């Protein structure tokens, strides 16, 4: 997830993510990050101006990584339906493979702690923007009902978020069958219905 950073930055970002998930943002201090990461405070300040700077970089790194991961799925499909299925499978896969990254994004995406310019900067680099375009194309081709594509994407994402949370908290297990059923249900929910 942090492969594009040097070893010191990786250690700081990984440690900060772990601490935030375990103890919350308010309990995450620079001293604790230094202690847990094994990186001196002075070395941390060489790369990051503040805890806020670390958290914003963490957000940027996770959203960018997620974006690359989901875009790969979208590229593999040939039809809109295949891209839709592969894209959402990759979104769900991210939550299963990288639960701390998933939890962080869910908890802090709308936090005032994340600067607005960072949110805007990573939006197009994430997976939401290409997914929005896919939905817009599906609407143009009359595969989906006419509706705001961005809202439709978020509506479906909300369903998958709660499924992932259910697995994270041990309420149920997301199997390939249940994932496929959920993705199919989302497609069917926005497909035009024949008039009765």
PDB file of N, CA and C in Angstrom, residues 27-87:
ATOM      1  N   UNK A  27      -5.780  10.128  20.093  1.00  0.00           N
ATOM      2  CA  UNK A  27      -4.784   9.477  20.950  1.00  0.00           C
ATOM      3  C   UNK A  27      -3.478   9.190  20.215  1.00  0.00           C
ATOM      4  N   UNK A  28      -3.407   9.589  18.953  1.00  0.00           N
ATOM      5  CA  UNK A  28      -2.212   9.346  18.141  1.00  0.00           C
ATOM      6  C   UNK A  28      -1.316  10.577  18.202  1.00  0.00           C
ATOM      7  N   UNK A  29      -0.230  10.468  18.940  1.00  0.00           N
ATOM      8  CA  UNK A  29       0.703  11.596  19.073  1.00  0.00           C
ATOM      9  C   UNK A  29       1.969  11.326  18.271  1.00  0.00           C
ATOM     10  N   UNK A  30       2.720  12.380  18.000  1.00  0.00           N
ATOM     11  CA  UNK A  30       3.999  12.230  17.295  1.00  0.00           C
ATOM     12  C   UNK A  30       4.947  11.358  18.119  1.00  0.00           C
ATOM     13  N   UNK A  31       4.929  11.539  19.432  1.00  0.00           N
ATOM     14  CA  UNK A  31       5.804  10.739  20.303  1.00  0.00           C
ATOM     15  C   UNK A  31       5.460   9.255  20.194  1.00  0.00           C
ATOM     16  N   UNK A  32       4.176   8.944  20.158  1.00  0.00           N
ATOM     17  CA  UNK A  32       3.750   7.550  20.048  1.00  0.00           C
ATOM     18  C   UNK A  32       4.110   6.984  18.672  1.00  0.00           C
ATOM     19  N   UNK A  33       3.926   7.777  17.633  1.00  0.00           N
ATOM     20  CA  UNK A  33       4.301   7.333  16.279  1.00  0.00           C
ATOM     21  C   UNK A  33       5.798   7.022  16.233  1.00  0.00           C
ATOM     22  N   UNK A  34       6.600   7.917  16.823  1.00  0.00           N
ATOM     23  CA  UNK A  34       8.055   7.719  16.848  1.00  0.00           C
ATOM     24  C   UNK A  34       8.409   6.444  17.617  1.00  0.00           C
ATOM     25  N   UNK A  35       7.814   6.286  18.780  1.00  0.00           N
ATOM     26  CA  UNK A  35       8.098   5.111  19.619  1.00  0.00           C
ATOM     27  C   UNK A  35       7.717   3.814  18.906  1.00  0.00           C
ATOM     28  N   UNK A  36       6.496   3.759  18.360  1.00  0.00           N
ATOM     29  CA  UNK A  36       5.990   2.528  17.738  1.00  0.00           C
ATOM     30  C   UNK A  36       6.678   2.214  16.400  1.00  0.00           C
ATOM     31  N   UNK A  37       7.081   3.241  15.669  1.00  0.00           N
ATOM     32  CA  UNK A  37       7.693   3.024  14.350  1.00  0.00           C
ATOM     33  C   UNK A  37       9.196   2.776  14.429  1.00  0.00           C
ATOM     34  N   UNK A  38       9.803   3.208  15.543  1.00  0.00           N
ATOM     35  CA  UNK A  38      11.256   3.102  15.668  1.00  0.00           C
ATOM     36  C   UNK A  38      11.984   4.191  14.890  1.00  0.00           C
ATOM     37  N   UNK A  39      11.234   5.203  14.447  1.00  0.00           N
ATOM     38  CA  UNK A  39      11.817   6.338  13.721  1.00  0.00           C
ATOM     39  C   UNK A  39      11.875   7.518  14.678  1.00  0.00           C
ATOM     40  N   UNK A  40      13.024   8.167  14.753  1.00  0.00           N
ATOM     41  CA  UNK A  40      13.160   9.290  15.681  1.00  0.00           C
ATOM     42  C   UNK A  40      12.212  10.423  15.297  1.00  0.00           C
ATOM     43  N   UNK A  41      11.819  11.207  16.294  1.00  0.00           N
ATOM     44  CA  UNK A  41      10.913  12.338  16.042  1.00  0.00           C
ATOM     45  C   UNK A  41      11.529  13.294  15.035  1.00  0.00           C
ATOM     46  N   UNK A  42      12.849  13.547  15.172  1.00  0.00           N
ATOM     47  CA  UNK A  42      13.539  14.437  14.238  1.00  0.00           C
ATOM     48  C   UNK A  42      13.471  13.933  12.808  1.00  0.00           C
ATOM     49  N   UNK A  43      13.622  12.618  12.641  1.00  0.00           N
ATOM     50  CA  UNK A  43      13.551  12.027  11.302  1.00  0.00           C
ATOM     51  C   UNK A  43      12.127  12.101  10.741  1.00  0.00           C
ATOM     52  N   UNK A  44      11.136  11.932  11.619  1.00  0.00           N
ATOM     53  CA  UNK A  44       9.742  12.067  11.171  1.00  0.00           C
ATOM     54  C   UNK A  44       9.499  13.481  10.659  1.00  0.00           C
ATOM     55  N   UNK A  45       9.983  14.492  11.428  1.00  0.00           N
ATOM     56  CA  UNK A  45       9.777  15.883  11.031  1.00  0.00           C
ATOM     57  C   UNK A  45      10.543  16.244   9.756  1.00  0.00           C
ATOM     58  N   UNK A  46      11.541  15.443   9.408  1.00  0.00           N
ATOM     59  CA  UNK A  46      12.265  15.668   8.151  1.00  0.00           C
ATOM     60  C   UNK A  46      11.331  15.424   6.956  1.00  0.00           C
ATOM     61  N   UNK A  47      10.410  14.478   7.113  1.00  0.00           N
ATOM     62  CA  UNK A  47       9.505  14.103   6.024  1.00  0.00           C
ATOM     63  C   UNK A  47       8.090  14.666   6.168  1.00  0.00           C
ATOM     64  N   UNK A  48       7.665  14.890   7.393  1.00  0.00           N
ATOM     65  CA  UNK A  48       6.300  15.361   7.650  1.00  0.00           C
ATOM     66  C   UNK A  48       6.334  16.557   8.597  1.00  0.00           C
ATOM     67  N   UNK A  49       5.537  17.585   8.292  1.00  0.00           N
ATOM     68  CA  UNK A  49       5.525  18.806   9.104  1.00  0.00           C
ATOM     69  C   UNK A  49       4.838  18.606  10.452  1.00  0.00           C
ATOM     70  N   UNK A  50       3.833  17.717  10.470  1.00  0.00           N
ATOM     71  CA  UNK A  50       3.009  17.563  11.667  1.00  0.00           C
ATOM     72  C   UNK A  50       2.240  16.242  11.600  1.00  0.00           C
ATOM     73  N   UNK A  51       1.549  15.938  12.671  1.00  0.00           N
ATOM     74  CA  UNK A  51       0.669  14.762  12.672  1.00  0.00           C
ATOM     75  C   UNK A  51      -0.402  14.927  11.597  1.00  0.00           C
ATOM     76  N   UNK A  52      -0.922  16.127  11.462  1.00  0.00           N
ATOM     77  CA  UNK A  52      -1.943  16.406  10.450  1.00  0.00           C
ATOM     78  C   UNK A  52      -1.412  16.119   9.050  1.00  0.00           C
ATOM     79  N   UNK A  53      -0.159  16.474   8.817  1.00  0.00           N
ATOM     80  CA  UNK A  53       0.485  16.217   7.536  1.00  0.00           C
ATOM     81  C   UNK A  53       0.592  14.707   7.282  1.00  0.00           C
ATOM     82  N   UNK A  54       0.942  13.943   8.316  1.00  0.00           N
ATOM     83  CA  UNK A  54       1.037  12.483   8.201  1.00  0.00           C
ATOM     84  C   UNK A  54      -0.335  11.898   7.854  1.00  0.00           C
ATOM     85  N   UNK A  55      -1.372  12.345   8.554  1.00  0.00           N
ATOM     86  CA  UNK A  55      -2.722  11.805   8.348  1.00  0.00           C
ATOM     87  C   UNK A  55      -3.221  12.130   6.944  1.00  0.00           C
ATOM     88  N   UNK A  56      -2.948  13.327   6.453  1.00  0.00           N
ATOM     89  CA  UNK A  56      -3.358  13.692   5.100  1.00  0.00           C
ATOM     90  C   UNK A  56      -2.594  12.887   4.050  1.00  0.00           C
ATOM     91  N   UNK A  57      -1.313  12.643   4.298  1.00  0.00           N
ATOM     92  CA  UNK A  57      -0.527  11.818   3.376  1.00  0.00           C
ATOM     93  C   UNK A  57      -1.010  10.373   3.413  1.00  0.00           C
ATOM     94  N   UNK A  58      -1.386   9.914   4.584  1.00  0.00           N
ATOM     95  CA  UNK A  58      -1.926   8.567   4.751  1.00  0.00           C
ATOM     96  C   UNK A  58      -3.217   8.419   3.933  1.00  0.00           C
ATOM     97  N   UNK A  59      -4.092   9.392   4.048  1.00  0.00           N
ATOM     98  CA  UNK A  59      -5.344   9.391   3.293  1.00  0.00           C
ATOM     99  C   UNK A  59      -5.058   9.354   1.792  1.00  0.00           C
ATOM    100  N   UNK A  60      -4.148  10.224   1.346  1.00  0.00           N
ATOM    101  CA  UNK A  60      -3.785  10.300  -0.069  1.00  0.00           C
ATOM    102  C   UNK A  60      -3.223   8.963  -0.555  1.00  0.00           C
ATOM    103  N   UNK A  61      -2.339   8.368   0.235  1.00  0.00           N
ATOM    104  CA  UNK A  61      -1.702   7.103  -0.154  1.00  0.00           C
ATOM    105  C   UNK A  61      -2.721   5.977  -0.290  1.00  0.00           C
ATOM    106  N   UNK A  62      -3.644   5.881   0.662  1.00  0.00           N
ATOM    107  CA  UNK A  62      -4.639   4.797   0.636  1.00  0.00           C
ATOM    108  C   UNK A  62      -5.611   4.976  -0.520  1.00  0.00           C
ATOM    109  N   UNK A  63      -6.111   6.187  -0.714  1.00  0.00           N
ATOM    110  CA  UNK A  63      -7.074   6.432  -1.804  1.00  0.00           C
ATOM    111  C   UNK A  63      -6.415   6.185  -3.161  1.00  0.00           C
ATOM    112  N   UNK A  64      -5.162   6.612  -3.308  1.00  0.00           N
ATOM    113  CA  UNK A  64      -4.444   6.400  -4.570  1.00  0.00           C
ATOM    114  C   UNK A  64      -4.222   4.917  -4.822  1.00  0.00           C
ATOM    115  N   UNK A  65      -3.796   4.193  -3.791  1.00  0.00           N
ATOM    116  CA  UNK A  65      -3.594   2.745  -3.910  1.00  0.00           C
ATOM    117  C   UNK A  65      -4.908   2.062  -4.284  1.00  0.00           C
ATOM    118  N   UNK A  66      -5.973   2.417  -3.588  1.00  0.00           N
ATOM    119  CA  UNK A  66      -7.292   1.846  -3.878  1.00  0.00           C
ATOM    120  C   UNK A  66      -7.718   2.134  -5.314  1.00  0.00           C
ATOM    121  N   UNK A  67      -7.437   3.352  -5.760  1.00  0.00           N
ATOM    122  CA  UNK A  67      -7.791   3.737  -7.120  1.00  0.00           C
ATOM    123  C   UNK A  67      -7.101   2.877  -8.161  1.00  0.00           C
ATOM    124  N   UNK A  68      -5.798   2.667  -7.990  1.00  0.00           N
ATOM    125  CA  UNK A  68      -5.051   1.817  -8.933  1.00  0.00           C
ATOM    126  C   UNK A  68      -5.604   0.395  -8.918  1.00  0.00           C
ATOM    127  N   UNK A  69      -5.908  -0.079  -7.730  1.00  0.00           N
ATOM    128  CA  UNK A  69      -6.373  -1.460  -7.562  1.00  0.00           C
ATOM    129  C   UNK A  69      -7.718  -1.688  -8.267  1.00  0.00           C
ATOM    130  N   UNK A  70      -8.644  -0.763  -8.083  1.00  0.00           N
ATOM    131  CA  UNK A  70      -9.972  -0.911  -8.680  1.00  0.00           C
ATOM    132  C   UNK A  70      -9.925  -0.644 -10.183  1.00  0.00           C
ATOM    133  N   UNK A  71      -9.126   0.320 -10.615  1.00  0.00           N
ATOM    134  CA  UNK A  71      -9.003   0.616 -12.048  1.00  0.00           C
ATOM    135  C   UNK A  71      -8.518  -0.609 -12.826  1.00  0.00           C
ATOM    136  N   UNK A  72      -7.642  -1.403 -12.201  1.00  0.00           N
ATOM    137  CA  UNK A  72      -7.177  -2.627 -12.858  1.00  0.00           C
ATOM    138  C   UNK A  72      -8.358  -3.555 -13.165  1.00  0.00           C
ATOM    139  N   UNK A  73      -9.279  -3.654 -12.235  1.00  0.00           N
ATOM    140  CA  UNK A  73     -10.473  -4.468 -12.455  1.00  0.00           C
ATOM    141  C   UNK A  73     -11.331  -3.908 -13.572  1.00  0.00           C
ATOM    142  N   UNK A  74     -11.492  -2.588 -13.575  1.00  0.00           N
ATOM    143  CA  UNK A  74     -12.304  -1.953 -14.610  1.00  0.00           C
ATOM    144  C   UNK A  74     -11.698  -2.160 -15.999  1.00  0.00           C
ATOM    145  N   UNK A  75     -10.370  -2.163 -16.077  1.00  0.00           N
ATOM    146  CA  UNK A  75      -9.686  -2.339 -17.368  1.00  0.00           C
ATOM    147  C   UNK A  75      -9.840  -3.759 -17.913  1.00  0.00           C
ATOM    148  N   UNK A  76     -10.025  -4.722 -17.040  1.00  0.00           N
ATOM    149  CA  UNK A  76     -10.076  -6.123 -17.464  1.00  0.00           C
ATOM    150  C   UNK A  76     -11.397  -6.483 -18.150  1.00  0.00           C
ATOM    151  N   UNK A  77     -12.432  -5.741 -17.851  1.00  0.00           N
ATOM    152  CA  UNK A  77     -13.730  -6.046 -18.459  1.00  0.00           C
ATOM    153  C   UNK A  77     -13.838  -5.516 -19.872  1.00  0.00           C
ATOM    154  N   UNK A  78     -14.644  -6.181 -20.680  1.00  0.00           N
ATOM    155  CA  UNK A  78     -14.867  -5.693 -22.046  1.00  0.00           C
ATOM    156  C   UNK A  78     -16.232  -5.034 -22.179  1.00  0.00           C
ATOM    157  N   UNK A  79     -17.240  -5.567 -21.504  1.00  0.00           N
ATOM    158  CA  UNK A  79     -18.572  -4.960 -21.541  1.00  0.00           C
ATOM    159  C   UNK A  79     -18.773  -4.124 -20.277  1.00  0.00           C
ATOM    160  N   UNK A  80     -19.794  -3.277 -20.303  1.00  0.00           N
ATOM    161  CA  UNK A  80     -20.114  -2.474 -19.118  1.00  0.00           C
ATOM    162  C   UNK A  80     -20.443  -3.395 -17.948  1.00  0.00           C
ATOM    163  N   UNK A  81     -21.194  -4.442 -18.203  1.00  0.00           N
ATOM    164  CA  UNK A  81     -21.567  -5.381 -17.132  1.00  0.00           C
ATOM    165  C   UNK A  81     -20.329  -6.033 -16.508  1.00  0.00           C
ATOM    166  N   UNK A  82     -19.374  -6.455 -17.338  1.00  0.00           N
ATOM    167  CA  UNK A  82     -18.142  -7.067 -16.818  1.00  0.00           C
ATOM    168  C   UNK A  82     -17.332  -6.064 -16.007  1.00  0.00           C
ATOM    169  N   UNK A  83     -17.210  -4.845 -16.530  1.00  0.00           N
ATOM    170  CA  UNK A  83     -16.461  -3.804 -15.807  1.00  0.00           C
ATOM    171  C   UNK A  83     -17.124  -3.512 -14.456  1.00  0.00           C
ATOM    172  N   UNK A  84     -18.442  -3.434 -14.465  1.00  0.00           N
ATOM    173  CA  UNK A  84     -19.218  -3.203 -13.248  1.00  0.00           C
ATOM    174  C   UNK A  84     -18.911  -4.292 -12.214  1.00  0.00           C
ATOM    175  N   UNK A  85     -18.999  -5.538 -12.635  1.00  0.00           N
ATOM    176  CA  UNK A  85     -18.777  -6.654 -11.716  1.00  0.00           C
ATOM    177  C   UNK A  85     -17.338  -6.702 -11.223  1.00  0.00           C
ATOM    178  N   UNK A  86     -16.380  -6.562 -12.143  1.00  0.00           N
ATOM    179  CA  UNK A  86     -14.966  -6.627 -11.763  1.00  0.00           C
ATOM    180  C   UNK A  86     -14.573  -5.444 -10.876  1.00  0.00           C
ATOM    181  N   UNK A  87     -15.098  -4.258 -11.204  1.00  0.00           N
ATOM    182  CA  UNK A  87     -14.786  -3.076 -10.392  1.00  0.00           C
ATOM    183  C   UNK A  87     -15.257  -3.233  -8.956  1.00  0.00           C
TER     184      UNK A  87
END
